[in-house]
Amino acid sequence: GEDVEQSLFLSVREGDSSVINCTYTDSSSTYLYWYKQEPGAGLQLLTYIFSNMDMKQDQRLTVLLNKKDKHLSLRIADTQTGDSAIYFCAETLSGFQKLVFGTGTRLLVSP
Amino acid sequence: NAGVTQTPKFQVLKTGQSMTLQCAQDMNHNSMYWYRQDPGMGLRLIYYSASEGTTDKGEVPNGYNVSRLNKREFSLRLESAAPSQTSVYFCASSSSGMFGTQYFGPGTRLTVL
């Protein structure tokens, strides 16, 4: 199947770290992506990781990839209220020029 | 650069009416996509166009048609709208070979009564 699964909701306090998890299905996915959607807007690419990598760091963002368990996570350090949004993970399917998105995790950051 | 633009932003239709959602990009991208977003279901691909002159069905194509008018423009048509097509519609584009890196428009919120 093509299901990419995420938990629906995460709530953290400002300054804490947030960890958003995702499980994907296609073991041959070449790239895995994290997109962010702010209220009333389209999706915006945050970061991506190539499948031969275990970890990628980009400022406050850390992506971890466990290929054995088909598990992807996004860690946001020092979470700010401006990070409140919906976060989608996505995978590319081998042989297809398209993305499959997860259901999205709504992150709420409280002061 | 405007990026990806969509019109209209909001639309209310009655069951059975038809309409076309417009999308244009100014990034010289070859690939364009139409998605719908429904609560708790993420984004689902309706149709995509890998290059000018080609279109392919995505996950949920029934009830929709598309036209890749030229490299810049990709329209989505609802011939006979149904309440199940109430959704937020997003257009996106990407360059060849980087189809995972997609740029999204602001969306069209469609309600079918």
PDB file of C-alpha atoms in Angstrom:
ATOM      1  CA  GLY A   1       0.000   0.000   0.000  1.00  0.00           C
ATOM      2  CA  GLU A   2       0.898   3.679  -0.159  1.00  0.00           C
ATOM      3  CA  ASP A   3      -0.068   4.717   3.351  1.00  0.00           C
ATOM      4  CA  VAL A   4       2.217   7.172   5.077  1.00  0.00           C
ATOM      5  CA  GLU A   5       1.194   7.445   8.697  1.00  0.00           C
ATOM      6  CA  GLN A   6       1.603  10.231  11.229  1.00  0.00           C
ATOM      7  CA  SER A   7       0.084  11.035  14.580  1.00  0.00           C
ATOM      8  CA  LEU A   8      -2.537  13.744  14.245  1.00  0.00           C
ATOM      9  CA  PHE A   9      -1.626  16.140  17.006  1.00  0.00           C
ATOM     10  CA  LEU A  10       1.333  17.300  19.128  1.00  0.00           C
ATOM     11  CA  SER A  11       1.347  20.008  21.776  1.00  0.00           C
ATOM     12  CA  VAL A  12       4.540  21.480  23.284  1.00  0.00           C
ATOM     13  CA  ARG A  13       5.616  24.520  25.248  1.00  0.00           C
ATOM     14  CA  GLU A  14       7.714  27.277  23.729  1.00  0.00           C
ATOM     15  CA  GLY A  15      11.408  26.498  24.105  1.00  0.00           C
ATOM     16  CA  ASP A  16      10.924  22.726  24.287  1.00  0.00           C
ATOM     17  CA  SER A  17      11.944  20.333  21.520  1.00  0.00           C
ATOM     18  CA  SER A  18       9.267  18.855  19.285  1.00  0.00           C
ATOM     19  CA  VAL A  19       9.529  15.447  17.655  1.00  0.00           C
ATOM     20  CA  ILE A  20       7.142  14.566  14.859  1.00  0.00           C
ATOM     21  CA  ASN A  21       7.116  10.951  13.700  1.00  0.00           C
ATOM     22  CA  CYS A  22       6.198   9.277  10.436  1.00  0.00           C
ATOM     23  CA  THR A  23       6.152   5.732   9.108  1.00  0.00           C
ATOM     24  CA  TYR A  24       6.299   5.110   5.390  1.00  0.00           C
ATOM     25  CA  THR A  25       5.748   2.068   3.236  1.00  0.00           C
ATOM     26  CA  ASP A  26       7.996   2.025   0.188  1.00  0.00           C
ATOM     27  CA  SER A  27      11.421   0.677   1.085  1.00  0.00           C
ATOM     28  CA  SER A  28      12.723   1.833  -2.297  1.00  0.00           C
ATOM     29  CA  SER A  29      11.842   5.497  -1.703  1.00  0.00           C
ATOM     30  CA  THR A  30      14.779   7.574  -2.816  1.00  0.00           C
ATOM     31  CA  TYR A  31      13.986  10.746  -0.911  1.00  0.00           C
ATOM     32  CA  LEU A  32      11.775  11.512   2.063  1.00  0.00           C
ATOM     33  CA  TYR A  33      10.448  14.990   2.718  1.00  0.00           C
ATOM     34  CA  TRP A  34       9.025  17.224   5.404  1.00  0.00           C
ATOM     35  CA  TYR A  35       6.586  19.956   4.409  1.00  0.00           C
ATOM     36  CA  LYS A  36       5.029  22.650   6.606  1.00  0.00           C
ATOM     37  CA  GLN A  37       1.585  24.181   6.161  1.00  0.00           C
ATOM     38  CA  GLU A  38       0.703  27.367   8.000  1.00  0.00           C
ATOM     39  CA  PRO A  39      -2.979  28.297   8.461  1.00  0.00           C
ATOM     40  CA  GLY A  40      -4.691  29.284   5.224  1.00  0.00           C
ATOM     41  CA  ALA A  41      -1.603  28.650   3.108  1.00  0.00           C
ATOM     42  CA  GLY A  42      -0.150  26.060   0.790  1.00  0.00           C
ATOM     43  CA  LEU A  43       2.590  23.627   1.742  1.00  0.00           C
ATOM     44  CA  GLN A  44       6.207  24.715   1.932  1.00  0.00           C
ATOM     45  CA  LEU A  45       9.174  22.350   1.731  1.00  0.00           C
ATOM     46  CA  LEU A  46      11.127  22.331   4.999  1.00  0.00           C
ATOM     47  CA  THR A  47      13.783  19.743   4.390  1.00  0.00           C
ATOM     48  CA  TYR A  48      14.415  16.361   2.818  1.00  0.00           C
ATOM     49  CA  ILE A  49      16.726  13.419   3.317  1.00  0.00           C
ATOM     50  CA  PHE A  50      18.260  11.041   0.835  1.00  0.00           C
ATOM     51  CA  SER A  51      17.580   7.405   1.607  1.00  0.00           C
ATOM     52  CA  ASN A  52      21.261   6.501   2.089  1.00  0.00           C
ATOM     53  CA  MET A  53      21.533   8.963   4.990  1.00  0.00           C
ATOM     54  CA  ASP A  54      20.649   8.354   8.642  1.00  0.00           C
ATOM     55  CA  MET A  55      20.512  11.949   9.766  1.00  0.00           C
ATOM     56  CA  LYS A  56      20.395  15.457   8.381  1.00  0.00           C
ATOM     57  CA  GLN A  57      20.661  18.660  10.371  1.00  0.00           C
ATOM     58  CA  ASP A  58      19.573  22.073   9.151  1.00  0.00           C
ATOM     59  CA  GLN A  59      19.678  24.820  11.799  1.00  0.00           C
ATOM     60  CA  ARG A  60      16.930  23.951  14.327  1.00  0.00           C
ATOM     61  CA  LEU A  61      15.717  20.973  12.310  1.00  0.00           C
ATOM     62  CA  THR A  62      17.061  17.433  12.613  1.00  0.00           C
ATOM     63  CA  VAL A  63      15.747  14.625  10.430  1.00  0.00           C
ATOM     64  CA  LEU A  64      16.360  11.019  11.473  1.00  0.00           C
ATOM     65  CA  LEU A  65      15.785   8.087   9.139  1.00  0.00           C
ATOM     66  CA  ASN A  66      15.536   4.459  10.217  1.00  0.00           C
ATOM     67  CA  LYS A  67      15.268   2.499   6.994  1.00  0.00           C
ATOM     68  CA  LYS A  68      14.958  -0.863   8.723  1.00  0.00           C
ATOM     69  CA  ASP A  69      11.789   0.254  10.508  1.00  0.00           C
ATOM     70  CA  LYS A  70      10.700   2.665   7.718  1.00  0.00           C
ATOM     71  CA  HIS A  71      10.531   5.414  10.309  1.00  0.00           C
ATOM     72  CA  LEU A  72      11.217   9.081   9.754  1.00  0.00           C
ATOM     73  CA  SER A  73      11.245  11.798  12.384  1.00  0.00           C
ATOM     74  CA  LEU A  74      11.560  15.579  12.448  1.00  0.00           C
ATOM     75  CA  ARG A  75      12.969  17.229  15.545  1.00  0.00           C
ATOM     76  CA  ILE A  76      12.533  20.972  16.009  1.00  0.00           C
ATOM     77  CA  ALA A  77      14.839  22.407  18.663  1.00  0.00           C
ATOM     78  CA  ASP A  78      13.809  25.425  20.754  1.00  0.00           C
ATOM     79  CA  THR A  79      10.277  25.346  19.357  1.00  0.00           C
ATOM     80  CA  GLN A  80       8.696  28.771  18.867  1.00  0.00           C
ATOM     81  CA  THR A  81       5.057  29.839  18.595  1.00  0.00           C
ATOM     82  CA  GLY A  82       5.740  30.554  14.922  1.00  0.00           C
ATOM     83  CA  ASP A  83       6.385  26.835  14.433  1.00  0.00           C
ATOM     84  CA  SER A  84       2.703  26.118  15.071  1.00  0.00           C
ATOM     85  CA  ALA A  85       1.509  24.537  11.823  1.00  0.00           C
ATOM     86  CA  ILE A  86       0.678  21.213  10.210  1.00  0.00           C
ATOM     87  CA  TYR A  87       3.713  19.115   9.274  1.00  0.00           C
ATOM     88  CA  PHE A  88       3.519  16.536   6.505  1.00  0.00           C
ATOM     89  CA  CYS A  89       6.002  13.832   5.703  1.00  0.00           C
ATOM     90  CA  ALA A  90       6.072  12.552   2.137  1.00  0.00           C
ATOM     91  CA  GLU A  91       7.776   9.831   0.165  1.00  0.00           C
ATOM     92  CA  THR A  92       8.497   9.380  -3.499  1.00  0.00           C
ATOM     93  CA  LEU A  93       7.420   6.079  -4.991  1.00  0.00           C
ATOM     94  CA  SER A  94       9.840   4.160  -7.118  1.00  0.00           C
ATOM     95  CA  GLY A  95       9.081   4.643 -10.799  1.00  0.00           C
ATOM     96  CA  PHE A  96       6.501   7.377 -10.279  1.00  0.00           C
ATOM     97  CA  GLN A  97       7.012  11.100 -10.601  1.00  0.00           C
ATOM     98  CA  LYS A  98       4.879  11.951  -7.630  1.00  0.00           C
ATOM     99  CA  LEU A  99       4.804  12.304  -3.865  1.00  0.00           C
ATOM    100  CA  VAL A 100       2.652  10.451  -1.375  1.00  0.00           C
ATOM    101  CA  PHE A 101       1.829  12.550   1.671  1.00  0.00           C
ATOM    102  CA  GLY A 102       1.049  11.512   5.192  1.00  0.00           C
ATOM    103  CA  THR A 103      -2.068  12.720   6.963  1.00  0.00           C
ATOM    104  CA  GLY A 104      -0.207  15.554   8.676  1.00  0.00           C
ATOM    105  CA  THR A 105       0.616  16.337  12.321  1.00  0.00           C
ATOM    106  CA  ARG A 106      -0.789  19.515  13.791  1.00  0.00           C
ATOM    107  CA  LEU A 107       1.825  21.089  16.079  1.00  0.00           C
ATOM    108  CA  LEU A 108       0.562  23.544  18.671  1.00  0.00           C
ATOM    109  CA  VAL A 109       3.167  25.574  20.545  1.00  0.00           C
ATOM    110  CA  SER A 110       1.968  27.340  23.667  1.00  0.00           C
ATOM    111  CA  PRO A 111       3.786  30.248  25.340  1.00  0.00           C
TER     112      PRO A 111
ATOM    113  CA  ASN B   1       8.438  36.033  -9.113  1.00  0.00           C
ATOM    114  CA  ALA B   2       4.890  35.177  -8.111  1.00  0.00           C
ATOM    115  CA  GLY B   3       5.649  31.451  -7.847  1.00  0.00           C
ATOM    116  CA  VAL B   4       2.446  29.404  -8.169  1.00  0.00           C
ATOM    117  CA  THR B   5      -0.819  31.326  -8.420  1.00  0.00           C
ATOM    118  CA  GLN B   6      -4.343  29.944  -8.223  1.00  0.00           C
ATOM    119  CA  THR B   7      -7.724  31.452  -8.979  1.00  0.00           C
ATOM    120  CA  PRO B   8     -10.226  31.743  -7.494  1.00  0.00           C
ATOM    121  CA  LYS B   9      -9.397  31.693  -3.777  1.00  0.00           C
ATOM    122  CA  PHE B  10     -12.947  30.781  -2.755  1.00  0.00           C
ATOM    123  CA  GLN B  11     -15.893  29.348  -4.670  1.00  0.00           C
ATOM    124  CA  VAL B  12     -19.368  28.117  -3.789  1.00  0.00           C
ATOM    125  CA  LEU B  13     -21.164  25.902  -6.305  1.00  0.00           C
ATOM    126  CA  LYS B  14     -24.490  24.157  -6.424  1.00  0.00           C
ATOM    127  CA  THR B  15     -24.609  20.438  -7.132  1.00  0.00           C
ATOM    128  CA  GLY B  16     -24.367  19.852 -10.868  1.00  0.00           C
ATOM    129  CA  GLN B  17     -22.662  23.124 -11.736  1.00  0.00           C
ATOM    130  CA  SER B  18     -19.327  23.139 -13.511  1.00  0.00           C
ATOM    131  CA  MET B  19     -16.241  25.223 -12.991  1.00  0.00           C
ATOM    132  CA  THR B  20     -12.545  25.426 -13.819  1.00  0.00           C
ATOM    133  CA  LEU B  21      -9.796  26.078 -11.320  1.00  0.00           C
ATOM    134  CA  GLN B  22      -6.850  27.918 -12.805  1.00  0.00           C
ATOM    135  CA  CYS B  23      -3.187  27.491 -11.924  1.00  0.00           C
ATOM    136  CA  ALA B  24      -0.094  29.177 -13.312  1.00  0.00           C
ATOM    137  CA  GLN B  25       3.598  29.061 -12.417  1.00  0.00           C
ATOM    138  CA  ASP B  26       6.415  31.360 -13.462  1.00  0.00           C
ATOM    139  CA  MET B  27       9.369  29.164 -12.436  1.00  0.00           C
ATOM    140  CA  ASN B  28       9.769  27.422 -15.803  1.00  0.00           C
ATOM    141  CA  HIS B  29       8.894  24.090 -14.192  1.00  0.00           C
ATOM    142  CA  ASN B  30       8.059  21.109 -16.353  1.00  0.00           C
ATOM    143  CA  SER B  31       5.850  19.243 -13.868  1.00  0.00           C
ATOM    144  CA  MET B  32       2.566  20.399 -12.364  1.00  0.00           C
ATOM    145  CA  TYR B  33       0.119  18.769  -9.952  1.00  0.00           C
ATOM    146  CA  TRP B  34      -3.390  19.105  -8.579  1.00  0.00           C
ATOM    147  CA  TYR B  35      -4.175  17.923  -5.033  1.00  0.00           C
ATOM    148  CA  ARG B  36      -7.160  18.010  -2.786  1.00  0.00           C
ATOM    149  CA  GLN B  37      -6.895  18.352   0.969  1.00  0.00           C
ATOM    150  CA  ASP B  38      -9.566  17.003   3.273  1.00  0.00           C
ATOM    151  CA  PRO B  39      -9.491  16.938   7.093  1.00  0.00           C
ATOM    152  CA  GLY B  40      -7.577  13.945   8.440  1.00  0.00           C
ATOM    153  CA  MET B  41      -6.652  12.692   4.975  1.00  0.00           C
ATOM    154  CA  GLY B  42      -3.597  14.686   4.070  1.00  0.00           C
ATOM    155  CA  LEU B  43      -3.143  15.639   0.434  1.00  0.00           C
ATOM    156  CA  ARG B  44      -4.341  13.340  -2.301  1.00  0.00           C
ATOM    157  CA  LEU B  45      -3.146  13.655  -5.872  1.00  0.00           C
ATOM    158  CA  ILE B  46      -5.897  14.184  -8.426  1.00  0.00           C
ATOM    159  CA  TYR B  47      -3.909  14.569 -11.662  1.00  0.00           C
ATOM    160  CA  TYR B  48      -0.405  15.499 -12.629  1.00  0.00           C
ATOM    161  CA  SER B  49       1.446  16.591 -15.723  1.00  0.00           C
ATOM    162  CA  ALA B  50       5.063  15.479 -15.912  1.00  0.00           C
ATOM    163  CA  SER B  51       5.711  17.718 -18.895  1.00  0.00           C
ATOM    164  CA  GLU B  52       3.864  19.959 -21.325  1.00  0.00           C
ATOM    165  CA  GLY B  53       1.501  17.861 -23.420  1.00  0.00           C
ATOM    166  CA  THR B  54       1.151  14.970 -20.949  1.00  0.00           C
ATOM    167  CA  THR B  55      -1.270  14.337 -18.118  1.00  0.00           C
ATOM    168  CA  ASP B  56      -1.717  11.325 -15.835  1.00  0.00           C
ATOM    169  CA  LYS B  57      -4.249  10.258 -13.252  1.00  0.00           C
ATOM    170  CA  GLY B  58      -3.375  10.375  -9.608  1.00  0.00           C
ATOM    171  CA  GLU B  59      -5.055   8.738  -6.651  1.00  0.00           C
ATOM    172  CA  VAL B  60      -8.516  10.364  -6.914  1.00  0.00           C
ATOM    173  CA  PRO B  61      -9.204  11.420 -10.548  1.00  0.00           C
ATOM    174  CA  ASN B  62     -12.909  10.575 -10.755  1.00  0.00           C
ATOM    175  CA  GLY B  63     -15.116  13.610 -11.396  1.00  0.00           C
ATOM    176  CA  TYR B  64     -12.238  15.784 -12.614  1.00  0.00           C
ATOM    177  CA  ASN B  65     -10.524  16.650 -15.874  1.00  0.00           C
ATOM    178  CA  VAL B  66      -7.336  18.596 -16.473  1.00  0.00           C
ATOM    179  CA  SER B  67      -5.721  20.582 -19.258  1.00  0.00           C
ATOM    180  CA  ARG B  68      -2.062  21.455 -19.544  1.00  0.00           C
ATOM    181  CA  LEU B  69      -2.623  24.563 -21.603  1.00  0.00           C
ATOM    182  CA  ASN B  70       1.061  25.381 -21.978  1.00  0.00           C
ATOM    183  CA  LYS B  71       4.181  25.067 -19.847  1.00  0.00           C
ATOM    184  CA  ARG B  72       2.944  27.688 -17.370  1.00  0.00           C
ATOM    185  CA  GLU B  73      -0.723  26.750 -16.947  1.00  0.00           C
ATOM    186  CA  PHE B  74      -2.528  23.664 -15.653  1.00  0.00           C
ATOM    187  CA  SER B  75      -6.279  23.833 -15.104  1.00  0.00           C
ATOM    188  CA  LEU B  76      -8.637  21.528 -13.223  1.00  0.00           C
ATOM    189  CA  ARG B  77     -12.261  21.191 -14.323  1.00  0.00           C
ATOM    190  CA  LEU B  78     -15.239  19.883 -12.414  1.00  0.00           C
ATOM    191  CA  GLU B  79     -17.871  19.024 -15.016  1.00  0.00           C
ATOM    192  CA  SER B  80     -20.748  18.315 -12.615  1.00  0.00           C
ATOM    193  CA  ALA B  81     -19.884  19.263  -9.059  1.00  0.00           C
ATOM    194  CA  ALA B  82     -20.934  17.018  -6.174  1.00  0.00           C
ATOM    195  CA  PRO B  83     -20.918  17.698  -2.401  1.00  0.00           C
ATOM    196  CA  SER B  84     -18.120  15.099  -2.061  1.00  0.00           C
ATOM    197  CA  GLN B  85     -15.893  17.497  -4.005  1.00  0.00           C
ATOM    198  CA  THR B  86     -16.075  20.093  -1.238  1.00  0.00           C
ATOM    199  CA  SER B  87     -12.415  20.494  -0.375  1.00  0.00           C
ATOM    200  CA  VAL B  88      -9.369  22.722  -0.554  1.00  0.00           C
ATOM    201  CA  TYR B  89      -7.567  22.353  -3.865  1.00  0.00           C
ATOM    202  CA  PHE B  90      -3.854  22.969  -4.262  1.00  0.00           C
ATOM    203  CA  CYS B  91      -1.797  23.284  -7.385  1.00  0.00           C
ATOM    204  CA  ALA B  92       1.940  22.631  -7.268  1.00  0.00           C
ATOM    205  CA  SER B  93       4.876  22.561  -9.644  1.00  0.00           C
ATOM    206  CA  SER B  94       8.363  21.101  -9.712  1.00  0.00           C
ATOM    207  CA  SER B  95      11.338  20.944 -12.020  1.00  0.00           C
ATOM    208  CA  SER B  96      12.204  17.778 -13.932  1.00  0.00           C
ATOM    209  CA  GLY B  97      14.075  15.246 -11.864  1.00  0.00           C
ATOM    210  CA  MET B  98      13.237  17.084  -8.630  1.00  0.00           C
ATOM    211  CA  PHE B  99       9.589  16.146  -8.466  1.00  0.00           C
ATOM    212  CA  GLY B 100       9.739  15.724  -4.726  1.00  0.00           C
ATOM    213  CA  THR B 101      10.591  19.385  -4.287  1.00  0.00           C
ATOM    214  CA  GLN B 102       7.254  20.932  -5.066  1.00  0.00           C
ATOM    215  CA  TYR B 103       6.137  24.547  -4.841  1.00  0.00           C
ATOM    216  CA  PHE B 104       2.539  25.049  -3.826  1.00  0.00           C
ATOM    217  CA  GLY B 105      -0.035  27.688  -4.592  1.00  0.00           C
ATOM    218  CA  PRO B 106      -2.191  29.238  -1.858  1.00  0.00           C
ATOM    219  CA  GLY B 107      -5.179  26.978  -2.554  1.00  0.00           C
ATOM    220  CA  THR B 108      -8.805  27.277  -3.623  1.00  0.00           C
ATOM    221  CA  ARG B 109     -11.472  26.588  -1.024  1.00  0.00           C
ATOM    222  CA  LEU B 110     -14.445  25.033  -2.814  1.00  0.00           C
ATOM    223  CA  THR B 111     -17.843  24.352  -1.281  1.00  0.00           C
ATOM    224  CA  VAL B 112     -20.472  22.380  -3.191  1.00  0.00           C
ATOM    225  CA  LEU B 113     -23.992  22.683  -1.787  1.00  0.00           C
TER     226      LEU B 113
END
